[in-house]
Amino acid sequence: MKTNFIFIFFIFSTVLVGQQIGFRVGLTTATITGNNDAYKFDFLESFSPGYKLGIFGRYRLSDVIILKPEISYRLYAIKQTVDFNTDLLYKSQLDFNTLSSDLNFDIELNHSMSLIFGMGIDYMLQRKKTIDFNIEPFVVNQDFESLLGDDRFDPFATIGLSYKPKKNFLIDIEYRHLLDNWSTENISNQIIDLGNGSVKIHMINLSIARLF
């Protein structure tokens, strides 16, 4: 856990002293897949857009390589519907508020396009679960007293493309893959939950940024 906080502090410090500083706003999504036949997840069904706000720095390391550390706040949701082949249809939605620390590199392909790759850490600020058994939905908020240490951190890898339509504007699209797979709860082994398991989390971020 100490190493994770040092990484976040390093990213925050490098953002503030960047050769250029940028502000970013955009959309983010999270979808799920499982690598076990017991997990019947629908990729499109779990699609639910959220948003992100961020500040980042830019350091030119060479003629074509740019270092781009970033700190961002992200809100995203994961939806699920489980059919028990009865009249009961289980629906759930997990809403997450996270603080993300990214350490990305831009490789310039030409004067307007760049390849993005990097890594980072998500730190969970809040989690809310909404459950609906075909009746009135009820909400369960995460008890963070039982979720301490490394359980609140999710490392990830990032790859994407950056388009620079004007001198001080960027449009980025990124694919983010959480490196720690999640687990399932006990309801037919289909409801996702935090913890190590076989559930993969895929994220797509689309954002616009202004450089200063």
mmCIF file of C-alpha atoms in Angstrom, residues 82-161:
data_model
loop_
_atom_site.group_PDB
_atom_site.id
_atom_site.type_symbol
_atom_site.label_atom_id
_atom_site.label_comp_id
_atom_site.label_asym_id
_atom_site.label_seq_id
_atom_site.Cartn_x
_atom_site.Cartn_y
_atom_site.Cartn_z
ATOM 1 C CA VAL A 82 -28.975 -12.385 -14.328
ATOM 2 C CA ASP A 83 -31.848 -14.580 -15.475
ATOM 3 C CA PHE A 84 -32.477 -17.569 -13.162
ATOM 4 C CA ASN A 85 -34.915 -19.077 -15.718
ATOM 5 C CA THR A 86 -37.767 -18.219 -13.363
ATOM 6 C CA ASP A 87 -39.948 -15.167 -12.815
ATOM 7 C CA LEU A 88 -37.071 -13.711 -10.807
ATOM 8 C CA LEU A 89 -34.734 -11.408 -12.704
ATOM 9 C CA TYR A 90 -31.752 -10.122 -10.748
ATOM 10 C CA LYS A 91 -30.434 -6.696 -11.767
ATOM 11 C CA SER A 92 -27.506 -4.930 -10.183
ATOM 12 C CA GLN A 93 -25.406 -1.844 -10.785
ATOM 13 C CA LEU A 94 -22.052 -1.030 -9.212
ATOM 14 C CA ASP A 95 -21.126 2.673 -9.160
ATOM 15 C CA PHE A 96 -17.500 3.588 -8.514
ATOM 16 C CA ASN A 97 -15.812 6.891 -7.667
ATOM 17 C CA THR A 98 -12.052 6.614 -8.138
ATOM 18 C CA LEU A 99 -8.897 8.696 -8.154
ATOM 19 C CA SER A 100 -6.670 7.598 -11.039
ATOM 20 C CA SER A 101 -2.924 8.099 -11.443
ATOM 21 C CA ASP A 102 -1.663 7.534 -15.006
ATOM 22 C CA LEU A 103 1.893 7.394 -16.298
ATOM 23 C CA ASN A 104 1.540 7.421 -20.090
ATOM 24 C CA PHE A 105 3.841 7.933 -23.042
ATOM 25 C CA ASP A 106 2.834 9.474 -26.371
ATOM 26 C CA ILE A 107 4.766 8.273 -29.422
ATOM 27 C CA GLU A 108 4.219 10.813 -32.205
ATOM 28 C CA LEU A 109 3.357 9.129 -35.508
ATOM 29 C CA ASN A 110 3.046 12.430 -37.392
ATOM 30 C CA HIS A 111 2.295 16.075 -36.596
ATOM 31 C CA SER A 112 -1.271 15.295 -35.410
ATOM 32 C CA MET A 113 -1.456 11.592 -34.353
ATOM 33 C CA SER A 114 0.243 9.816 -31.441
ATOM 34 C CA LEU A 115 0.208 6.299 -30.011
ATOM 35 C CA ILE A 116 -0.519 6.171 -26.265
ATOM 36 C CA PHE A 117 0.732 3.455 -23.931
ATOM 37 C CA GLY A 118 1.317 3.339 -20.206
ATOM 38 C CA MET A 119 0.079 2.164 -16.844
ATOM 39 C CA GLY A 120 -1.425 3.465 -13.630
ATOM 40 C CA ILE A 121 -3.376 2.849 -10.428
ATOM 41 C CA ASP A 122 -7.040 3.382 -9.536
ATOM 42 C CA TYR A 123 -7.761 4.266 -5.895
ATOM 43 C CA MET A 124 -11.370 3.642 -4.866
ATOM 44 C CA LEU A 125 -12.994 6.573 -3.078
ATOM 45 C CA GLN A 126 -16.556 5.224 -2.949
ATOM 46 C CA ARG A 127 -18.578 2.254 -4.129
ATOM 47 C CA LYS A 128 -22.363 1.931 -4.293
ATOM 48 C CA LYS A 129 -24.335 -1.167 -5.247
ATOM 49 C CA THR A 130 -27.957 -0.957 -6.422
ATOM 50 C CA ILE A 131 -29.908 -4.243 -6.421
ATOM 51 C CA ASP A 132 -33.299 -4.921 -7.983
ATOM 52 C CA PHE A 133 -35.203 -8.241 -7.748
ATOM 53 C CA ASN A 134 -38.127 -7.002 -9.883
ATOM 54 C CA ILE A 135 -39.224 -4.986 -6.876
ATOM 55 C CA GLU A 136 -38.234 -1.625 -5.474
ATOM 56 C CA PRO A 137 -34.442 -1.234 -5.839
ATOM 57 C CA PHE A 138 -32.307 -0.842 -2.731
ATOM 58 C CA VAL A 139 -28.818 0.610 -2.352
ATOM 59 C CA VAL A 140 -25.840 -0.820 -0.472
ATOM 60 C CA ASN A 141 -22.913 1.524 0.195
ATOM 61 C CA GLN A 142 -19.423 0.060 0.608
ATOM 62 C CA ASP A 143 -18.217 -0.208 4.203
ATOM 63 C CA PHE A 144 -14.655 1.034 3.858
ATOM 64 C CA GLU A 145 -13.762 -0.102 7.370
ATOM 65 C CA SER A 146 -13.690 -3.614 5.905
ATOM 66 C CA LEU A 147 -11.972 -2.518 2.681
ATOM 67 C CA LEU A 148 -8.533 -1.290 3.592
ATOM 68 C CA GLY A 149 -5.042 -1.461 2.161
ATOM 69 C CA ASP A 150 -4.429 -2.953 -1.264
ATOM 70 C CA ASP A 151 -8.109 -3.872 -1.783
ATOM 71 C CA ARG A 152 -8.797 -0.241 -2.669
ATOM 72 C CA PHE A 153 -6.085 -0.143 -5.365
ATOM 73 C CA ASP A 154 -6.475 -1.485 -8.922
ATOM 74 C CA PRO A 155 -3.448 -1.355 -11.253
ATOM 75 C CA PHE A 156 -4.155 -1.048 -14.971
ATOM 76 C CA ALA A 157 -2.485 -0.931 -18.387
ATOM 77 C CA THR A 158 -3.442 1.606 -21.074
ATOM 78 C CA ILE A 159 -3.151 1.812 -24.843
ATOM 79 C CA GLY A 160 -4.776 4.317 -27.190
ATOM 80 C CA LEU A 161 -4.530 7.063 -29.791
#
